[in-house]
Coordinates of C-alpha atoms in Angstrom, one line a residue:
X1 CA 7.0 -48.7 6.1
X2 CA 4.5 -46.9 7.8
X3 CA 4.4 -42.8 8.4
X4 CA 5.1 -42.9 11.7
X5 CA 8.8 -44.8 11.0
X6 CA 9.5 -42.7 7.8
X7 CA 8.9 -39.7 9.7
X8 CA 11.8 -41.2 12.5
X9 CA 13.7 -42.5 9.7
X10 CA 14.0 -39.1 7.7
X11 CA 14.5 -37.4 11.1
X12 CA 17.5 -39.2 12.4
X13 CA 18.9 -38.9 8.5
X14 CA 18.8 -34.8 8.9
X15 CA 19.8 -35.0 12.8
X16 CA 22.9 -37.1 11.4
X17 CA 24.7 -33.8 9.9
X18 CA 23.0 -31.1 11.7
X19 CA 25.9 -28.6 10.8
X20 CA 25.5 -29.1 6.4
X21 CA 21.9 -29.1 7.0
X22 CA 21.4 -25.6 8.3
X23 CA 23.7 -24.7 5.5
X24 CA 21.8 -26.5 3.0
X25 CA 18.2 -24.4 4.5
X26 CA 20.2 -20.8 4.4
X27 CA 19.3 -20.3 0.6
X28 CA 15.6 -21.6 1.1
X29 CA 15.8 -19.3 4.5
X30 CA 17.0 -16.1 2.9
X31 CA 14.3 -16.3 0.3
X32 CA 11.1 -17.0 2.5
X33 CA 12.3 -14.2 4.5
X34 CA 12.6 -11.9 2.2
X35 CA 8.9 -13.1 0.3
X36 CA 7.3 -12.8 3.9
X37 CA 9.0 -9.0 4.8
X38 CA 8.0 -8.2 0.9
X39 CA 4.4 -9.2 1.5
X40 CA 4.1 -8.0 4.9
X41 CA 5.2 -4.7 4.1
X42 CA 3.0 -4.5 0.4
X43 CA 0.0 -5.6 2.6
X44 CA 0.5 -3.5 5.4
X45 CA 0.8 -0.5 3.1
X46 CA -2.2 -1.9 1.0
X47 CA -4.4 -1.5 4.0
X48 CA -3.2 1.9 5.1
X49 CA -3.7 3.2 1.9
X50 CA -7.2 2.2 1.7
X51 CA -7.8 3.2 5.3
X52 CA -6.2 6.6 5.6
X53 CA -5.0 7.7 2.4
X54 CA -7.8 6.9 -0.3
X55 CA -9.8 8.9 2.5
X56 CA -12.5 9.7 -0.8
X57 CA -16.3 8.0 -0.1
X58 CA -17.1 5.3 -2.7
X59 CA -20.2 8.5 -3.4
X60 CA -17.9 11.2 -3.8
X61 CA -16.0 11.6 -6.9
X62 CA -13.2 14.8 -7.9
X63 CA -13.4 16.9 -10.5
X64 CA -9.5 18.7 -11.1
X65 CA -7.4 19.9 -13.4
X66 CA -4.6 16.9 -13.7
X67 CA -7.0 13.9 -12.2
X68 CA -4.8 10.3 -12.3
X69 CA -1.3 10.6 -14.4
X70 CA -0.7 7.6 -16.1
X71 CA 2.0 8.7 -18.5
X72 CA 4.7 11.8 -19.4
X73 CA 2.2 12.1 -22.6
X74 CA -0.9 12.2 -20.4
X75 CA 0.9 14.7 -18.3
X76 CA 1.8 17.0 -20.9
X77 CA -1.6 17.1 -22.2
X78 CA -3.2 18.1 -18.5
X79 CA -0.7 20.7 -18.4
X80 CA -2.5 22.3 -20.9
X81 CA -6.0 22.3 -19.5
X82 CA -7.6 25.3 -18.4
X83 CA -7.5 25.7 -14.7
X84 CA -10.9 25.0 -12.7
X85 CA -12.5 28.4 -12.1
X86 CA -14.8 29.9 -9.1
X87 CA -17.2 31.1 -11.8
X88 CA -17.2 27.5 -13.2
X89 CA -17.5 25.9 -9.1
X90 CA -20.6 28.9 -8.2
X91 CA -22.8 27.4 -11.5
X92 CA -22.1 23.9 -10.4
X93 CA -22.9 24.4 -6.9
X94 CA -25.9 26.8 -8.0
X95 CA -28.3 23.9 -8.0
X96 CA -27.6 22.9 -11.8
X97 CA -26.6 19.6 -10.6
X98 CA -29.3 17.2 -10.4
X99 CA -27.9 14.5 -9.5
X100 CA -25.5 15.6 -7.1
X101 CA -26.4 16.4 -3.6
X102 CA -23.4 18.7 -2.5
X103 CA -20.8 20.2 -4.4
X104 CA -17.3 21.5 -2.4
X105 CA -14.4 23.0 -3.5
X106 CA -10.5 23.2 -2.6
X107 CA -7.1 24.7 -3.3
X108 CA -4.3 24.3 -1.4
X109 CA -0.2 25.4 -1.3
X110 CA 2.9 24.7 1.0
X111 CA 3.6 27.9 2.8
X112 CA 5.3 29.3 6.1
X113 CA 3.7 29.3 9.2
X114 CA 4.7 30.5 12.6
X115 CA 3.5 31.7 16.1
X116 CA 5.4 33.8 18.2
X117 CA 9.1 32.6 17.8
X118 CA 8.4 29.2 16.5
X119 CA 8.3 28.7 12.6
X120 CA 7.3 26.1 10.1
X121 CA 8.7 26.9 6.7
X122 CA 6.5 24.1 4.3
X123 CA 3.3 23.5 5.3
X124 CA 0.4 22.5 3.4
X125 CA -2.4 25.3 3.7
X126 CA -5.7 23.8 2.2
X127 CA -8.7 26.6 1.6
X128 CA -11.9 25.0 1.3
X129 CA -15.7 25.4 1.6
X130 CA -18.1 24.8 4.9
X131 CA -19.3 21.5 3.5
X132 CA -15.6 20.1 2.7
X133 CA -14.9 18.6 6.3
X134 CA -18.2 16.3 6.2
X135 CA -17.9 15.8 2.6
X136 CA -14.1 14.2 4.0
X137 CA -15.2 13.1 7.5
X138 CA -12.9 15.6 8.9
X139 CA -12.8 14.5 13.1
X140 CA -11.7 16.8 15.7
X141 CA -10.0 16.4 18.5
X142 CA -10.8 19.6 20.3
X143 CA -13.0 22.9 18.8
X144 CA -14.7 22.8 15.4
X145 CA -14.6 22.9 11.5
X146 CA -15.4 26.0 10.5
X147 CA -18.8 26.8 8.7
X148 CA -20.3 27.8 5.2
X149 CA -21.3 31.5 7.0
X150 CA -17.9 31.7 8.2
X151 CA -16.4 30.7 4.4
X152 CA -18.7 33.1 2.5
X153 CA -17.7 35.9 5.3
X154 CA -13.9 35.3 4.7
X155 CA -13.3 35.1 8.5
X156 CA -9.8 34.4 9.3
X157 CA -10.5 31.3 10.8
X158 CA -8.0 27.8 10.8
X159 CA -8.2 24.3 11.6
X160 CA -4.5 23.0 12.1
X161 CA -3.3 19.3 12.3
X162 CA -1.9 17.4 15.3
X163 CA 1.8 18.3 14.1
X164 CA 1.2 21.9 13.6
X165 CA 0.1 22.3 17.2
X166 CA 3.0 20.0 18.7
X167 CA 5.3 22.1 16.9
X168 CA 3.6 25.6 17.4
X169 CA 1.9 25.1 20.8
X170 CA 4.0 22.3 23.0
X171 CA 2.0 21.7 26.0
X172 CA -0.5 24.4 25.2
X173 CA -4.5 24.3 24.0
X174 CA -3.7 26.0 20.3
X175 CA -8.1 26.4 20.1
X176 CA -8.5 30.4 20.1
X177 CA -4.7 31.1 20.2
X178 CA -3.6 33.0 16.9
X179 CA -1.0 31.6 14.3
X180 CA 0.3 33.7 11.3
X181 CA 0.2 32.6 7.6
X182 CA 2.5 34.3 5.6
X183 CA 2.4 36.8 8.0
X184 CA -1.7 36.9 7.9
X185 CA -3.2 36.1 11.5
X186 CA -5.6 33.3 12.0
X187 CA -7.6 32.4 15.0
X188 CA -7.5 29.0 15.6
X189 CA -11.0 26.8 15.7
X190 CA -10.1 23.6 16.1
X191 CA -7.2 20.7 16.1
X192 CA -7.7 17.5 14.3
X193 CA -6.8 13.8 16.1
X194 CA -2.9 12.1 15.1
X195 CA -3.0 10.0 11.9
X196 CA 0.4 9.5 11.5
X197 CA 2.4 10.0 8.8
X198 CA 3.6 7.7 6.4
X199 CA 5.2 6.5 2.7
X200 CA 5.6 10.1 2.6
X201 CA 2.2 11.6 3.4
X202 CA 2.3 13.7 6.7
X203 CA -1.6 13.5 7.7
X204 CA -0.7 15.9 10.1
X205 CA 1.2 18.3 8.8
X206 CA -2.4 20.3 6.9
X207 CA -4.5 23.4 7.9
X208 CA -7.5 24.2 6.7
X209 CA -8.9 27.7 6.2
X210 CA -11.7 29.3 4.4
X211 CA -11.9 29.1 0.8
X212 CA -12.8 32.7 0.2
X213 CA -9.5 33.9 2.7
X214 CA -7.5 31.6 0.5
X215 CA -8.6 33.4 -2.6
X216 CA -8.5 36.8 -1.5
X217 CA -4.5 36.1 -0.1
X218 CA -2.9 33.2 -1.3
X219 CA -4.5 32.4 -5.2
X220 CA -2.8 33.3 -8.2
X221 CA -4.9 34.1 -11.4
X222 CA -3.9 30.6 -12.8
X223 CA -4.2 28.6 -10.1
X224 CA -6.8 25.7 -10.4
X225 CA -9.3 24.6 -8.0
X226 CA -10.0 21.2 -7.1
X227 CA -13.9 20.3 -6.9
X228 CA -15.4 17.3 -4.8
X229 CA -18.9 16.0 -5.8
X230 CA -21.5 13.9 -3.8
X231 CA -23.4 11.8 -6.2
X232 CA -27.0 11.7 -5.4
X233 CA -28.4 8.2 -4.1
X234 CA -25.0 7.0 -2.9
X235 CA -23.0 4.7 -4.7
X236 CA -25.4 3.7 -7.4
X237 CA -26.0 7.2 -8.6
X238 CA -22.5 7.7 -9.2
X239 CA -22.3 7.2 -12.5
X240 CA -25.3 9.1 -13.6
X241 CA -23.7 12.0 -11.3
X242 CA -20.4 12.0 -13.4
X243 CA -22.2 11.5 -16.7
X244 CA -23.9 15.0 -15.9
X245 CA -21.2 16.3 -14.1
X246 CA -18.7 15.8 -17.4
X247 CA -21.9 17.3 -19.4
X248 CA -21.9 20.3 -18.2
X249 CA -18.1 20.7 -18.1
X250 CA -17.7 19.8 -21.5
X251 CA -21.0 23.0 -22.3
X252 CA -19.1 25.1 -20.0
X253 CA -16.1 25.1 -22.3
X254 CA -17.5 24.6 -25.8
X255 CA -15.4 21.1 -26.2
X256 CA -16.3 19.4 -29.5
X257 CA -17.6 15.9 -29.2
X258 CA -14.4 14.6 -30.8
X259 CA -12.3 16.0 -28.2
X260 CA -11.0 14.4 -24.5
X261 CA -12.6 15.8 -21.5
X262 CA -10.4 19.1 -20.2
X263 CA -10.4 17.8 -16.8
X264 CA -9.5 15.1 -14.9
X265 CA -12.3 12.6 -12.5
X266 CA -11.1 10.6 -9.7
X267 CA -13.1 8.4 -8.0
X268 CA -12.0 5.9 -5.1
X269 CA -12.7 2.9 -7.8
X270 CA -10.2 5.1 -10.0
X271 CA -7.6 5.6 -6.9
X272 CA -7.6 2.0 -5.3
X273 CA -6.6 0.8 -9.0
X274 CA -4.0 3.0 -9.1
X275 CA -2.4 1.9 -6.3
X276 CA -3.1 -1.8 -6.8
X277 CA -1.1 -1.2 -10.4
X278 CA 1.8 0.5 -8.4
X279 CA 1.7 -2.2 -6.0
X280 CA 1.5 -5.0 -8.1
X281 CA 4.4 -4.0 -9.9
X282 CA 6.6 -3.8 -7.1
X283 CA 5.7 -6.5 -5.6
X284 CA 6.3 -8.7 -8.9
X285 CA 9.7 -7.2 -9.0
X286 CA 10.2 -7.9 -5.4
X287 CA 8.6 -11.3 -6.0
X288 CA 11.0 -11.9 -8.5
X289 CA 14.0 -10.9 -6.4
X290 CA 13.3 -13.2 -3.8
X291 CA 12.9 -16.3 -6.1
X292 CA 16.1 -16.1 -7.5
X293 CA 17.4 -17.1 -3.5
X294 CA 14.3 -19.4 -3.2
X295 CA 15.4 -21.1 -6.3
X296 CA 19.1 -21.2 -5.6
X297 CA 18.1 -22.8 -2.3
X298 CA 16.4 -25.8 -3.4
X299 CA 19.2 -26.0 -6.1
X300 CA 21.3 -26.7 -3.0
X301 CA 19.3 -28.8 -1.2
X302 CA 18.7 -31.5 -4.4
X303 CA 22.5 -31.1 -4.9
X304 CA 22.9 -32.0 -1.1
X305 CA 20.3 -35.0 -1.2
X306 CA 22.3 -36.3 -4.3
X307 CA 25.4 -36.8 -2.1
X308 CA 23.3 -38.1 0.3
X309 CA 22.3 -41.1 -1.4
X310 CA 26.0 -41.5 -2.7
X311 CA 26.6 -41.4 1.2
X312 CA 23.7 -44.0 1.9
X313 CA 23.7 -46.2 -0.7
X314 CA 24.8 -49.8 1.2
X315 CA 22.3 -48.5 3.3
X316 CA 19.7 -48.1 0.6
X317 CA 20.6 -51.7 -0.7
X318 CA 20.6 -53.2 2.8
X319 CA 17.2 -51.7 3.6
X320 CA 15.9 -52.7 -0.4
X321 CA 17.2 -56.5 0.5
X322 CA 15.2 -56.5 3.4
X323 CA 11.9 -55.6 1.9
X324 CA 11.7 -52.0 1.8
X325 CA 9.7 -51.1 -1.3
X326 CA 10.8 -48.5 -4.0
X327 CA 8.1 -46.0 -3.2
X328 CA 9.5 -46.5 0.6
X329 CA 13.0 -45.3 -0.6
X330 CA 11.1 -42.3 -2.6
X331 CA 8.7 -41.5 0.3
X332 CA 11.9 -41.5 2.8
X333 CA 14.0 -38.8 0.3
X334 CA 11.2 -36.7 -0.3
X335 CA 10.2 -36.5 3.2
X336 CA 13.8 -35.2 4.2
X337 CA 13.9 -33.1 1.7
X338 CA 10.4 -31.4 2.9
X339 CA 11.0 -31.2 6.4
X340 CA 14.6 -29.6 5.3
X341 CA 13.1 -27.1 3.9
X342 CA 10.2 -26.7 5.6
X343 CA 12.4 -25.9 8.7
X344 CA 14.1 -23.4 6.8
X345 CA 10.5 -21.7 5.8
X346 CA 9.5 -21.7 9.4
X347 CA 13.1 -20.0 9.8
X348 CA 12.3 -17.6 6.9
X349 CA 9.0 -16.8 8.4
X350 CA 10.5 -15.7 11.9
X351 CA 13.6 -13.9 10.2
X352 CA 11.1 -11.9 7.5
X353 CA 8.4 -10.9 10.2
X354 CA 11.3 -9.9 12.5
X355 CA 12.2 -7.7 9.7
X356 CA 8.8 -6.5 8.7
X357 CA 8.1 -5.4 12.4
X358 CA 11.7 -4.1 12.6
X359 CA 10.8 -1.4 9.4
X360 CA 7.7 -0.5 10.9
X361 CA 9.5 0.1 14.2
X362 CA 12.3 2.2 12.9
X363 CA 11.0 3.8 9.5
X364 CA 7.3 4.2 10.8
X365 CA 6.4 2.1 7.9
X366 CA 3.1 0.3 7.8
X367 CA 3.8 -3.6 7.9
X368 CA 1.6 -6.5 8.8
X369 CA 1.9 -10.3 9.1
X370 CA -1.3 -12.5 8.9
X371 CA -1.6 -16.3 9.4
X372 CA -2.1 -16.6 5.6
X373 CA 1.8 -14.6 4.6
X374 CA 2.7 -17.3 7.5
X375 CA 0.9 -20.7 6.1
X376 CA 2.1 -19.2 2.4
X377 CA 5.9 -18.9 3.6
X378 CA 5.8 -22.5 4.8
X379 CA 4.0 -24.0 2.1
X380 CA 5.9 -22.3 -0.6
X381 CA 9.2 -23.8 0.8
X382 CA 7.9 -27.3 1.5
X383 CA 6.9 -27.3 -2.2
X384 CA 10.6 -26.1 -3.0
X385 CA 11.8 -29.0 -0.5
X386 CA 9.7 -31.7 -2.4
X387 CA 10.9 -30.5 -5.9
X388 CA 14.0 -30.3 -5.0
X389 CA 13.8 -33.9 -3.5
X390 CA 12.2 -35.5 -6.4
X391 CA 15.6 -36.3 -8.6
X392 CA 17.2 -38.0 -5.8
X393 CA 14.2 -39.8 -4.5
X394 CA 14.0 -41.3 -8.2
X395 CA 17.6 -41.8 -8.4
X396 CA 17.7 -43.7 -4.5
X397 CA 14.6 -46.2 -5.1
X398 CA 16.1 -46.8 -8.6
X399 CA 19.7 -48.4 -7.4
X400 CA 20.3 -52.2 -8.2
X401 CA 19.9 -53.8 -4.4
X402 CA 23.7 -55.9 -5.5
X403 CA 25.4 -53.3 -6.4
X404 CA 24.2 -50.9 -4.0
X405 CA 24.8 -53.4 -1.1
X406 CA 28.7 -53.9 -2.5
X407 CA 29.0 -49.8 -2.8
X408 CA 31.6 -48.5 -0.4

């Protein structure tokens, strides 16, 4: 039998009971769908995390108080860390450093903000030094990032985010206009772009103000500052940049040699594998989930394609009698049992990108389906299809032509 009449053959087989075969595909169906809207979203949220919220240069590294939590037990033991002092950020930024080629620093709290009669009761107010927005790549939309002059003079300057001025000034330019921070007046300089907000961060829900105003109003005595470091020579001194870096922390506070660092150093290295562990982990999980219904589906389908060679079996025999080879009767089973489920991935794969998209439409979610979530949801359910297939195929191309031919 040649491809072209076992394809026709199979076809007309599945076209015969149209009605059980859909049934037989929902199983296979349900779990491509759900793999593709699990892998879509995980991918999607894979690439915005790397594009907007691991916004730290493979050059730049942090220095903090907490850096990446891991554990309860590595929490508790950053909680007792001395916080990150100005005296400690003025000798690294001094020109100590020599292999760094800036040194920046940051603190930042949720507090109220308002204009006139409009208020905002929990927004993120972020002090920081002149050289923090190109350190970050800050981009403006309209006005400026405020300067190092304007820092050390403790001018009452801000730099809001695109939800701050939607919310504060509808309709209006918010550059020179005055807002109030905890009741402290700030002149505004400049308005950063939209970036969305998403899994929980609001990019632009931040304003940025000098470090030295943030100190002098909003700092308690214990709070810690946050220090960001640009190694010198890019990405290759980075490395030699922390070795020193952690040096002269570790001089700074007398820690013995035996002792863990008492700080924490992030880097983007350190952040991306972070998330990739978070990610990973749910998506095994989710991976798992799905398999059960993937599984359970080509359970149904080899349970289906066993009644259908009871249903065919004079036909088998007839067919056998006539010359059709045993690998014929296998290759004919199989094949139905492929293209049964194979229609149900391509199925799966419109249901779980509809779904995707549908989450990124109404939970502003980041989602995204490539060719390759596509060719994957197909392929993994034609695989299910043949497995599924292969005990009946075996069972059909086995039968004794006599017998099968007298079957009723």
């Amino acid at each position: 039998m040649n491809p072209t009449e076992l394809l026709r053959a199979s076809l007309r087989a599945i076209r015969a009971h149209t009605l059980r075969s859909f049934l037989t595909l929902l199983g296979v169906i349900i779990g491509v769908a759900t793999i593709v809207a699990v892998v879509g979203v995980i991918s999607g949220l894979n690439t915005y995390v790397k594009e907007k919220i691991i916004v730290l240069a493979p050059d730049v590294f942090i220095v903090q108080k907490f850096g990446i939590i891991r554990s309860r037990k590595e929490f508790l033991d950053a909680l007792k860390r001395p916080p990150i002092t100005w005296s400690e950020y003025e000798r690294l930024s001094s020109g100590m450093l020599k292999e760094a080629i800036q040194v920046s620093a940051a603190a930042g709290n949720a507090m109220p903000v308002n204009s006139g009669d409009k208020r905002l009761p929990d927004i993120i107010v972020i002090g920081a030094t002149g050289n923090f927005g190109s350190l970050f790549n800050l981009e403006m939309e309209s006005g400026r990032y405020f300067s190092e002059n304007e820092n050390q003079a403790a001018q009452a300057v801000a730099v809001i985010g695109a939800n701050t001025r939607e919310e504060l000034f509808p309709h209006l330019d918010p550059v020179g206009r005055i807002l109030l921070i905890r009741g402290l007046p700030f002149r505004i300089i400049g308005v950063m772009p939209k970036q969305g907000r998403s899994i929980g961060f609001n990019q632009d829900g931040r304003i940025y103000i000098p470090l030295q105003v943030y100190r002098k109003n909003f700092m308690a005595a214990n709070d810690s500052l946050e220090l960001h470091i640009k190694a010198r020579g890019g990405v290759e001194g980075l490395d030699a940049s922390m070795d020193e870096v952690r040096a002269m922390f570790r001089a700074m506070r007398h820690t013995s040699f035996r002792n863990p660092d008492p700080f924490g150093i992030i880097t983007q290295e350190s952040l991306q594998q972070l998330w990739k562990t978070i990610s990973s982990a749910a998506f095994l999980l989710l991976m798992l989930i799905s398999s059960v219904s993937l599984g359970v589906g080509g359970i149904v389908i080899m349970n289906i394609m066993l009644v259908s060679v009871v249903e065919r079996t004079q036909e088998i025999g007839v067919r056998m009698a006539l010359g059709a080879r045993k690998r014929d009767i296998r290759h004919q089973f199989l094949l139905e049992a492929a293209l049964l489920s194979a229609a149900g991935g391509v199925v799966g794969v419109l249901v779980g990108s509809a779904g995707a998209f549908t989450i990124r439409a109404l939970a502003d979610f980041p989602a995204q389906i490539t060719p390759g979530i596509v060719l994957t949801g197909i392929l993994l359910s034609t695989l299910v299809g043949l497995a599924a297939g292969f005990l009946p195929a075996y069972r059909a191309s086995n039968l004794v032509v006599i017998d099968a031919i007298r079957a009723e």
